Coordinates of C-alpha atoms in Angstrom, one line a residue:
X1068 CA 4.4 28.6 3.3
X1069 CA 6.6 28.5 0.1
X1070 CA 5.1 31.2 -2.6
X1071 CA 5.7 29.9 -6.2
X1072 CA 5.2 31.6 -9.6
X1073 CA 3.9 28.8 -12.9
X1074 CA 5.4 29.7 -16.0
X1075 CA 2.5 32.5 -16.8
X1076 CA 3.3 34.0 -13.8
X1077 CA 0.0 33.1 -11.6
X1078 CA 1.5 33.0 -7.6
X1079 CA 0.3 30.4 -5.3
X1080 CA 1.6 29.0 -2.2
X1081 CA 2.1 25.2 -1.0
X1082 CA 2.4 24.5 2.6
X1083 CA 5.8 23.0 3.7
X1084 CA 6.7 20.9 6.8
X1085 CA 10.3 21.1 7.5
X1086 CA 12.0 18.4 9.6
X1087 CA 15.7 18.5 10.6
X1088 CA 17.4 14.9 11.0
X1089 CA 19.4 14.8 14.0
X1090 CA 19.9 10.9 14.1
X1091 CA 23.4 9.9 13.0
X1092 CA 25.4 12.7 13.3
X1093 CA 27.6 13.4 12.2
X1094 CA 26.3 12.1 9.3
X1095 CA 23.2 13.7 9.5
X1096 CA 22.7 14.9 5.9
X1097 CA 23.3 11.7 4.7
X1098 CA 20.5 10.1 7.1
X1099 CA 18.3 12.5 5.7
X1100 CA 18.9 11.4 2.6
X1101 CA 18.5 7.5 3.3
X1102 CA 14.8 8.8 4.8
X1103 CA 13.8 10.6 1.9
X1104 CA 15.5 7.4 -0.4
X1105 CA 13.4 4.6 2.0
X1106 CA 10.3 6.8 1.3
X1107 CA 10.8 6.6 -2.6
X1108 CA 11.2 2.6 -1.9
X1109 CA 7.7 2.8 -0.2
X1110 CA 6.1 4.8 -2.9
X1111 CA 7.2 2.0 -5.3
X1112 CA 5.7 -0.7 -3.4
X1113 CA 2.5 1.4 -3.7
X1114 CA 2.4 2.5 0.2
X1115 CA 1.3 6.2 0.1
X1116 CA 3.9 8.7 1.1
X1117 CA 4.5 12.1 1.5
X1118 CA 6.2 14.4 -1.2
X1119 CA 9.4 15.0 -0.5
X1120 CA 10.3 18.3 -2.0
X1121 CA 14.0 18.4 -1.6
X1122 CA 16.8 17.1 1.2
X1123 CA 19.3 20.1 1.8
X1124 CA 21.5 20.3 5.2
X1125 CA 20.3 17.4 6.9
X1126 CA 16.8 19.0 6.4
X1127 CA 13.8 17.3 4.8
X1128 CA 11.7 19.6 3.1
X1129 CA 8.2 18.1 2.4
X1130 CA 4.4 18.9 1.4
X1131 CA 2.7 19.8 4.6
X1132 CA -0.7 17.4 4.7
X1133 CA -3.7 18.2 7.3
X1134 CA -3.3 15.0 9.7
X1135 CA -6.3 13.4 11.3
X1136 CA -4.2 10.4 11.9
X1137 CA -6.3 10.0 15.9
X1138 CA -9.0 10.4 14.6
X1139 CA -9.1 7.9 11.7
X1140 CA -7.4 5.5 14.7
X1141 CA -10.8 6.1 17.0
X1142 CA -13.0 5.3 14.3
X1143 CA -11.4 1.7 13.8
X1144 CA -11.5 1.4 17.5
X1145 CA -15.0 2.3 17.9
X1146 CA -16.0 0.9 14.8
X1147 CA -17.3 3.8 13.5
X1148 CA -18.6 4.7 9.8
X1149 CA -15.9 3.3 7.2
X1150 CA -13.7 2.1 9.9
X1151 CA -13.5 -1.2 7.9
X1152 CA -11.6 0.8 4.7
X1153 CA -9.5 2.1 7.3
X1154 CA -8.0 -0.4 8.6
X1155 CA -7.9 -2.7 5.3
X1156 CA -5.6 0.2 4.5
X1157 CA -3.8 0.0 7.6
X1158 CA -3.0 -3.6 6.9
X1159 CA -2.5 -3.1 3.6
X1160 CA 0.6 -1.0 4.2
X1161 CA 1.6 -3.4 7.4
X1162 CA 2.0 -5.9 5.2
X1163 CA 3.7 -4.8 2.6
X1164 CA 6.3 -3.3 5.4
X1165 CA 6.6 -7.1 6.3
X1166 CA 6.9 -9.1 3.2
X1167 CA 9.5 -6.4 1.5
X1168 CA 11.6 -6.9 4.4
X1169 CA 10.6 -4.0 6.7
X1170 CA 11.1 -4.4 10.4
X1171 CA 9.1 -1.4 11.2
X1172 CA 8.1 -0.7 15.0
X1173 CA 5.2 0.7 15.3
X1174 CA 4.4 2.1 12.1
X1175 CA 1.1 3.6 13.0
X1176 CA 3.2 6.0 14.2
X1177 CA 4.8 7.1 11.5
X1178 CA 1.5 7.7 9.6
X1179 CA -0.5 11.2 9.1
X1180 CA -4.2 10.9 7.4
X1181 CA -4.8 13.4 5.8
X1182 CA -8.8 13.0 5.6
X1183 CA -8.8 10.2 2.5
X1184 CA -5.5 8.3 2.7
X1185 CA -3.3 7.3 5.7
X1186 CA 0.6 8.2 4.1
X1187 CA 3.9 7.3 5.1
X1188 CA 6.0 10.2 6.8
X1189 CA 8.3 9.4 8.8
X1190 CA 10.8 7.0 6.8
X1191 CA 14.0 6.8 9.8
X1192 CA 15.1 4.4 12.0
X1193 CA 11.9 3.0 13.1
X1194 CA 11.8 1.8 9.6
X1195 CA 14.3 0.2 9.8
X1196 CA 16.7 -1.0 6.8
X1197 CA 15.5 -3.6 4.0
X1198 CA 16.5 -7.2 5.3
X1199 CA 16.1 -10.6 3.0
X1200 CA 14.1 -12.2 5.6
X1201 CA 10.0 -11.4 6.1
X1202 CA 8.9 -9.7 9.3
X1203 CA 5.4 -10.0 11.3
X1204 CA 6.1 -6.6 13.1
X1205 CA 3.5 -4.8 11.2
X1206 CA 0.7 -7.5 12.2
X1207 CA 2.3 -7.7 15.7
X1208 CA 1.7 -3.8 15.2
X1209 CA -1.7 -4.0 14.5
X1210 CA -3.1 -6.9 16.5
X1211 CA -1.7 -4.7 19.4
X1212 CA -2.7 -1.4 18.4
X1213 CA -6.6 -2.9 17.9
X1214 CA -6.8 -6.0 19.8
X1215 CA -10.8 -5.9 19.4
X1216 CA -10.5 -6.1 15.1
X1217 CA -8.2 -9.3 16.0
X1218 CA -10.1 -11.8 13.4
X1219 CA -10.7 -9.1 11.4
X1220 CA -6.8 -8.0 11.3
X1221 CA -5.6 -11.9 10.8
X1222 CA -8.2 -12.4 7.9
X1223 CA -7.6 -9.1 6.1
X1224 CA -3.7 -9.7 6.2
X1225 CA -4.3 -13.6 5.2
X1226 CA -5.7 -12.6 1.9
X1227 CA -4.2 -8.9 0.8
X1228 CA -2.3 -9.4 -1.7
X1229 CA 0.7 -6.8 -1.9
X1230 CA 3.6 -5.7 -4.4
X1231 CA 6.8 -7.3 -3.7
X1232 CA 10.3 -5.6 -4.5
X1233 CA 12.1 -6.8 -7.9

């Protein structure tokens, strides 16, 4: 927990997660950097993310969110209460992965829920870079990950409509 102090002087705490990057070294500060950077191109595509606080010594510093990302992923598979929201969302984001040029693997993944929206945290190599071609790896993702929702998957990502990069 980080204790902070407003400007008339009322303390309150915000909980942090605190991940170091290892990938890349010896470049390591710099790959956290191009994860927190990847996460403010998400954010601008409208895909919930995290907040990232601040990036020092190959360290991501970030708001700490409850995660109930298994348990929003049984609901879709047993079609429980709202499981349809759920994965609209879930497709939503795959989507938008794919037609800005993301070759994500597995972004399910790299999800938490925190109880109201699934959010983007993990923005490293699974991510991938920004190529100029489109990718179908976050449908692949999703027929995969919930083969039962198939028809439901294909016709939801048929006719989302999702921002595209300037």
């Amino acid at each position: 927990l980080v204790f902070l102090r407003n400007k008339k002087g009322k303390v309150f705490n915000v909980p942090i997660f605190k991940k170091a990057v290892t990938a890349g070294a010896p470049r390591c500060h710099e790959t956290a950097l191009q994860h927190a950077q990847r996460l403010k191109d998400l954010h601008s595509l409208h895909v919930p993310v995290i907040e990232v606080l601040t990036v020092q010594n190959a360290t991501i510093y970030a708001r700490l969110y409850p995660n109930d990302l298994s348990g929003a992923l049984r609901r879709i598979d047993h079609q429980e209460g709202g499981w349809e929201n759920l994965l609209q969302e879930l497709v939503r984001i795959g989507k938008t992965l794919d037609r800005n040029g993301y070759h994500a693997q597995g972004f399910i993944g790299d999800l938490v829920y925190d109880g109201t929206t699934f959010r983007y945290a993990d923005a490293g190599t699974d991510l991938g870079g920004v190529f100029p071609n489109h990718s179908t790896n976050g449908l692949q993702t999703l027929l995969r990950r919930f083969p039962k929702q198939e028809q439901s998957i294909r016709n939801t990502y048929e006719h989302t409509s999702v921002t595209l990069r300037d």
